[in-house]
Amino acid sequence: MSLNLIVFLGSVREGRMCTRIGKFIQKQLEERNHKVTIFDPLEMDFPLVKKPLHFYRADEVPPAWLVQRNALVEEADGYVAISGEYNRCIPPALSNMMDHFPPKSYRCKPCSIVTYSMGPGGGCIAGMQLRYFLGELGMVTPGFMFINATVHTAFTEDGTPTETNDTAVSKGKRLVSELEWYATALKAHTKEVGLP
């Protein structure tokens, strides 16, 4: 089954590494015939969240760009969040971007977690925080977390794993396999019985 997926990139800082892994993940998903939309806070220029979509009253008109992007989030079957680690926390660009949309847009859909760092930890502390954050937004996080240490030597700029990164493809396949399983199962169950 072809799925409609969103990949959230989590960094806007100079020299960011999220695009390297983002290109790799996008390729892994597209090789399985999934439709992939990239949400990039640098390219899409999300402002600091002052009023998320679900805070607009019925008599107010939210910005068209916010409504359009929310429609993409609502239509998605699942997500991938790609996160670095800033001071052992989730990058603010990632949480800011995702907080623009109401939890009901994400509800009961899976979000796989990909983390990275230039050091040996691979961003795993931010990854554990992401489990809680994504859960509060209504998502389910599959068990496998794709952790990438020394990312600057593990992937080239075009997202190709380097010779020293011989497990990237197998880990990528595992991430995609779990995301497919959860997205397919949750989509079918929601269609059958509705949301809780």
CSV table of C-alpha atoms in Angstrom, one decimal:
chain,number,residue,atom,x,y,z
A,1,MET,CA,0.0,0.0,0.0
A,2,SER,CA,1.3,3.4,-0.9
A,3,LEU,CA,1.2,5.8,2.0
A,4,ASN,CA,1.1,9.6,2.2
A,5,LEU,CA,3.9,10.6,4.6
A,6,ILE,CA,5.4,13.8,6.0
A,7,VAL,CA,9.0,14.1,7.0
A,8,PHE,CA,9.6,16.9,9.5
A,9,LEU,CA,13.1,18.3,9.5
A,10,GLY,CA,14.2,19.7,12.8
A,11,SER,CA,16.9,22.3,12.4
A,12,VAL,CA,17.4,25.8,10.9
A,13,ARG,CA,20.9,26.5,12.2
A,14,GLU,CA,23.8,27.2,9.9
A,15,GLY,CA,25.6,24.0,8.8
A,16,ARG,CA,22.6,21.8,9.8
A,17,MET,CA,22.9,18.1,9.2
A,18,CYS,CA,19.2,17.2,9.1
A,19,THR,CA,19.0,17.6,5.4
A,20,ARG,CA,21.6,14.8,4.9
A,21,ILE,CA,19.5,12.3,6.8
A,22,GLY,CA,16.3,13.8,5.4
A,23,LYS,CA,17.4,13.0,1.9
A,24,PHE,CA,18.4,9.5,2.9
A,25,ILE,CA,15.0,8.8,4.6
A,26,GLN,CA,13.1,10.3,1.7
A,27,LYS,CA,14.8,8.0,-0.7
A,28,GLN,CA,14.1,5.0,1.5
A,29,LEU,CA,10.4,5.9,1.6
A,30,GLU,CA,10.1,6.7,-2.1
A,31,GLU,CA,11.7,3.4,-3.0
A,32,ARG,CA,8.7,1.8,-1.3
A,33,ASN,CA,6.4,3.9,-3.5
A,34,HIS,CA,5.3,6.2,-0.7
A,35,LYS,CA,4.4,9.9,-1.3
A,36,VAL,CA,6.7,12.1,0.8
A,37,THR,CA,6.2,15.7,1.7
A,38,ILE,CA,9.1,17.5,3.4
A,39,PHE,CA,8.2,20.1,6.1
A,40,ASP,CA,11.4,22.2,6.5
A,41,PRO,CA,11.2,25.0,9.0
A,42,LEU,CA,14.0,26.9,7.2
A,43,GLU,CA,12.3,26.7,3.7
A,44,MET,CA,8.8,27.1,5.0
A,45,ASP,CA,9.7,29.8,7.5
A,46,PHE,CA,7.3,29.0,10.3
A,47,PRO,CA,7.1,32.1,12.6
A,48,LEU,CA,7.4,31.7,16.4
A,49,VAL,CA,4.1,30.1,17.3
A,50,LYS,CA,1.9,32.7,18.9
A,51,LYS,CA,-1.5,31.4,17.9
A,52,PRO,CA,-1.8,27.8,16.7
A,53,LEU,CA,-4.5,26.9,14.3
A,54,HIS,CA,-6.8,25.4,17.0
A,55,PHE,CA,-6.7,28.6,19.0
A,56,TYR,CA,-8.6,30.5,16.3
A,57,ARG,CA,-12.3,31.1,17.3
A,58,ALA,CA,-15.1,30.2,14.9
A,59,ASP,CA,-15.6,33.9,14.0
A,60,GLU,CA,-11.9,34.3,13.1
A,61,VAL,CA,-10.1,33.6,9.8
A,62,PRO,CA,-6.8,31.8,10.3
A,63,PRO,CA,-3.9,32.5,7.8
A,64,ALA,CA,-4.3,30.7,4.5
A,65,TRP,CA,-0.8,29.2,4.7
A,66,LEU,CA,-1.6,27.7,8.1
A,67,VAL,CA,-4.8,26.1,6.9
A,68,GLN,CA,-3.1,24.7,3.8
A,69,ARG,CA,-0.2,23.2,5.7
A,70,ASN,CA,-2.6,21.7,8.3
A,71,ALA,CA,-4.6,20.1,5.5
A,72,LEU,CA,-1.3,18.3,4.5
A,73,VAL,CA,-0.8,17.2,8.1
A,74,GLU,CA,-4.4,15.9,8.4
A,75,GLU,CA,-4.2,14.0,5.1
A,76,ALA,CA,-1.0,12.2,6.0
A,77,ASP,CA,-1.0,8.6,7.0
A,78,GLY,CA,2.1,8.9,9.1
A,79,TYR,CA,5.2,11.0,9.8
A,80,VAL,CA,8.9,10.9,10.4
A,81,ALA,CA,10.5,13.4,12.8
A,82,ILE,CA,14.2,14.1,12.2
A,83,SER,CA,15.8,15.7,15.2
A,84,GLY,CA,19.2,16.9,16.3
A,85,GLU,CA,19.9,17.5,20.0
A,86,TYR,CA,20.3,21.1,21.3
A,87,ASN,CA,21.5,21.1,24.9
A,88,ARG,CA,20.1,17.6,25.3
A,89,CYS,CA,16.7,18.8,24.2
A,90,ILE,CA,14.4,18.8,21.1
A,91,PRO,CA,15.4,21.6,18.7
A,92,PRO,CA,13.1,24.5,19.1
A,93,ALA,CA,12.5,24.8,15.3
A,94,LEU,CA,11.0,21.3,15.3
A,95,SER,CA,8.6,21.7,18.3
A,96,ASN,CA,7.7,25.2,17.1
A,97,MET,CA,6.8,23.9,13.6
A,98,MET,CA,4.7,21.0,14.9
A,99,ASP,CA,3.0,23.0,17.6
A,100,HIS,CA,1.3,25.1,14.9
A,101,PHE,CA,-1.1,22.3,14.3
A,102,PRO,CA,-3.9,20.8,16.5
A,103,PRO,CA,-3.4,17.4,18.1
A,104,LYS,CA,-6.5,16.2,16.2
A,105,SER,CA,-4.6,16.6,12.9
A,106,TYR,CA,-2.0,14.0,14.1
A,107,ARG,CA,-4.3,11.8,16.2
A,108,CYS,CA,-3.8,8.1,16.1
A,109,LYS,CA,-1.2,8.1,13.4
A,110,PRO,CA,2.4,6.9,13.7
A,111,CYS,CA,5.6,9.1,13.8
A,112,SER,CA,8.9,7.4,13.5
A,113,ILE,CA,11.9,9.1,15.2
A,114,VAL,CA,15.3,9.7,13.6
A,115,THR,CA,17.9,11.4,15.7
A,116,TYR,CA,21.5,12.5,15.1
A,117,SER,CA,24.4,14.4,16.5
A,118,MET,CA,28.0,15.1,15.6
A,119,GLY,CA,29.1,13.4,18.8
A,120,PRO,CA,28.8,9.8,19.9
A,121,GLY,CA,25.3,10.0,21.5
A,122,GLY,CA,23.4,10.3,18.3
A,123,GLY,CA,20.8,12.6,19.7
A,124,CYS,CA,19.1,9.8,21.7
A,125,ILE,CA,18.2,12.0,24.7
A,126,ALA,CA,16.2,14.3,22.4
A,127,GLY,CA,14.7,11.1,20.9
A,128,MET,CA,13.3,10.1,24.2
A,129,GLN,CA,11.9,13.5,24.8
A,130,LEU,CA,10.3,13.3,21.3
A,131,ARG,CA,8.4,10.2,22.3
A,132,TYR,CA,6.6,12.2,25.0
A,133,PHE,CA,6.2,15.3,22.9
A,134,LEU,CA,4.8,13.3,19.9
A,135,GLY,CA,2.5,11.3,22.2
A,136,GLU,CA,1.1,14.5,23.6
A,137,LEU,CA,0.3,15.6,20.0
A,138,GLY,CA,-1.7,12.4,19.7
A,139,MET,CA,0.7,10.2,17.7
A,140,VAL,CA,2.0,6.7,18.2
A,141,THR,CA,5.7,6.2,18.1
A,142,PRO,CA,7.0,2.8,16.7
A,143,GLY,CA,9.6,1.1,18.9
A,144,PHE,CA,12.6,1.4,16.7
A,145,MET,CA,14.4,4.8,16.9
A,146,PHE,CA,17.0,5.4,14.1
A,147,ILE,CA,20.0,7.0,16.0
A,148,ASN,CA,22.9,8.5,14.1
A,149,ALA,CA,26.2,9.3,15.8
A,150,THR,CA,28.9,11.4,14.2
A,151,VAL,CA,26.4,12.3,11.4
A,152,HIS,CA,28.9,14.6,9.6
A,153,THR,CA,31.0,11.5,8.7
A,154,ALA,CA,28.1,9.0,8.4
A,155,PHE,CA,26.3,10.7,5.4
A,156,THR,CA,27.4,12.8,2.5
A,157,GLU,CA,25.5,16.1,1.7
A,158,ASP,CA,23.3,14.3,-0.8
A,159,GLY,CA,22.2,11.7,1.8
A,160,THR,CA,24.4,8.8,0.8
A,161,PRO,CA,25.7,6.7,3.6
A,162,THR,CA,29.5,6.8,3.8
A,163,GLU,CA,31.7,3.6,3.8
A,164,THR,CA,32.0,3.8,7.6
A,165,ASN,CA,28.2,3.8,7.9
A,166,ASP,CA,27.5,0.2,6.8
A,167,THR,CA,24.3,-0.2,8.9
A,168,ALA,CA,22.4,2.8,7.5
A,169,VAL,CA,20.5,0.9,4.9
A,170,SER,CA,19.4,-1.9,7.1
A,171,LYS,CA,18.3,0.5,9.8
A,172,GLY,CA,16.5,2.6,7.3
A,173,LYS,CA,14.6,-0.4,6.1
A,174,ARG,CA,13.7,-1.3,9.6
A,175,LEU,CA,12.3,2.2,10.3
A,176,VAL,CA,10.3,2.1,7.0
A,177,SER,CA,9.0,-1.4,7.8
A,178,GLU,CA,7.7,-0.4,11.2
A,179,LEU,CA,6.2,2.9,10.0
A,180,GLU,CA,4.4,1.0,7.2
A,181,TRP,CA,3.0,-1.5,9.6
A,182,TYR,CA,1.7,1.0,12.1
A,183,ALA,CA,0.4,3.4,9.4
A,184,THR,CA,-1.5,0.6,7.6
A,185,ALA,CA,-2.9,-0.9,10.8
A,186,LEU,CA,-4.0,2.4,12.4
A,187,LYS,CA,-5.5,3.6,9.1
A,188,ALA,CA,-7.5,0.4,8.7
A,189,HIS,CA,-8.7,0.4,12.3
A,190,THR,CA,-9.7,4.1,12.2
A,191,LYS,CA,-11.6,3.4,9.0
A,192,GLU,CA,-13.4,0.5,10.7
A,193,VAL,CA,-14.3,1.9,14.1
A,194,GLY,CA,-13.4,5.6,14.0
A,195,LEU,CA,-11.2,7.5,16.4
A,196,PRO,CA,-11.5,6.9,20.2
